Amino acid sequence: NAGVMQNPRHLVRRRGQEARLRCSPMKGHSHVYWYRQLPEEGLKFMVYLQKENIIDESGMPKERFSAEFPKEGPSILRIQQVVRGDSAAYFCASSPRDNPREKLFFGSGTQLSVL
Amino acid sequence: AQTVTQSQPEMSVQEAETVTLSCTYDTSESDYYLFWYKQPPSRQMILVIRQEAYKQQNATENRFSVNFQKAAKSFSLKISDSQLGDAAMYFCAYRSEGAQKLVFGQGTRLTINP
């Protein structure tokens, strides 16, 4: 089992461009969570998705950010018209079930740098 | 809303010694879960230990143990016989019984001195 795979590991964008971050959960996991980590801070929850459904997006900024988890393929976190404040590490985690007793498995994150 | 506070931005300890990292949290719930995660320079988030609030017994994983004080809303991590590989950022996290998301503290950077 390859674990949670995130790519790219590093992404550089200029202000105004779009950023697409991909997350392939562990095999058999249908629950995906996205977190953002600003420099020298803890991770902040953004969104929780199951296959083809957004369950909780309470941590997502209202504009420019969107997430999806299609029936086939990885989960995508999309940031339109990036600004310098979007520079952060974005982490994806997955679990097989929505149960607090289930262990969350994290990817190694994507470091987004906005020039 | 729940909050998690780690009051020690940095800690250091001599190799083979014991170190304790502090964490306090605020919640009105009675059922929840607490975690300690380790983040080495590779950025990978690694679960160190987990505690269910309904369990009075403190969780232990090899050299890692917690001191869970539910009434005081305190959840400290003790690392015994510190090793160089323990150097990392350590994050305390909270999860409600009925919620999906983790609430993280600000982190403590642990340095191990040889």
mmCIF file of C-alpha atoms in Angstrom, chain A residues 9 33 35 37 40-43 45 48 58 91 98-101 103-104 106-111, chain B residues 33 35 37 39 42-45 47 50 54 91 95-102 104-106 109:
data_model
loop_
_atom_site.group_PDB
_atom_site.id
_atom_site.type_symbol
_atom_site.label_atom_id
_atom_site.label_comp_id
_atom_site.label_asym_id
_atom_site.label_seq_id
_atom_site.Cartn_x
_atom_site.Cartn_y
_atom_site.Cartn_z
ATOM 1 C CA ARG A 9 5.470 18.158 -3.850
ATOM 2 C CA TYR A 33 -9.637 15.677 4.193
ATOM 3 C CA TYR A 35 -5.684 20.896 5.584
ATOM 4 C CA GLN A 37 -0.455 24.844 7.134
ATOM 5 C CA GLU A 40 5.160 28.212 11.816
ATOM 6 C CA GLU A 41 1.525 27.306 12.449
ATOM 7 C CA GLY A 42 -0.521 24.168 12.966
ATOM 8 C CA LEU A 43 -2.696 22.610 10.310
ATOM 9 C CA PHE A 45 -9.030 22.087 8.379
ATOM 10 C CA TYR A 48 -13.918 16.911 3.999
ATOM 11 C CA SER A 58 -16.571 24.946 6.725
ATOM 12 C CA PHE A 91 -1.973 18.413 3.277
ATOM 13 C CA ASP A 98 -15.939 8.382 8.886
ATOM 14 C CA ASN A 99 -15.176 7.271 12.399
ATOM 15 C CA PRO A 100 -13.073 9.132 14.965
ATOM 16 C CA ARG A 101 -11.630 5.794 15.994
ATOM 17 C CA LYS A 103 -6.591 6.448 12.060
ATOM 18 C CA LEU A 104 -6.054 9.294 9.613
ATOM 19 C CA PHE A 106 -1.544 11.972 5.913
ATOM 20 C CA GLY A 107 0.316 12.669 2.712
ATOM 21 C CA SER A 108 3.594 14.587 2.653
ATOM 22 C CA GLY A 109 1.893 17.752 1.477
ATOM 23 C CA THR A 110 2.242 20.152 -1.426
ATOM 24 C CA GLN A 111 4.215 23.317 -0.777
ATOM 25 C CA TYR B 33 -10.311 12.259 21.054
ATOM 26 C CA PHE B 35 -3.780 13.145 19.484
ATOM 27 C CA TYR B 37 1.386 14.146 15.812
ATOM 28 C CA GLN B 39 6.164 16.374 11.828
ATOM 29 C CA SER B 42 10.147 15.687 5.588
ATOM 30 C CA ARG B 43 6.758 17.264 6.430
ATOM 31 C CA GLN B 44 5.075 13.877 6.837
ATOM 32 C CA MET B 45 2.497 13.963 9.657
ATOM 33 C CA LEU B 47 0.582 9.843 14.533
ATOM 34 C CA ARG B 50 -4.039 8.793 20.714
ATOM 35 C CA TYR B 54 -13.787 8.314 28.052
ATOM 36 C CA PHE B 91 1.362 18.990 17.265
ATOM 37 C CA ARG B 95 -11.350 15.671 17.395
ATOM 38 C CA SER B 96 -14.986 15.654 18.464
ATOM 39 C CA GLU B 97 -16.895 12.398 18.699
ATOM 40 C CA GLY B 98 -19.301 13.488 15.992
ATOM 41 C CA ALA B 99 -17.037 15.598 13.776
ATOM 42 C CA GLN B 100 -14.622 14.748 11.066
ATOM 43 C CA LYS B 101 -12.039 17.467 11.416
ATOM 44 C CA LEU B 102 -8.977 17.718 13.614
ATOM 45 C CA PHE B 104 -4.487 21.459 15.824
ATOM 46 C CA GLY B 105 -2.358 23.462 18.231
ATOM 47 C CA GLN B 106 0.413 25.747 17.040
ATOM 48 C CA ARG B 109 9.666 22.401 17.949
#
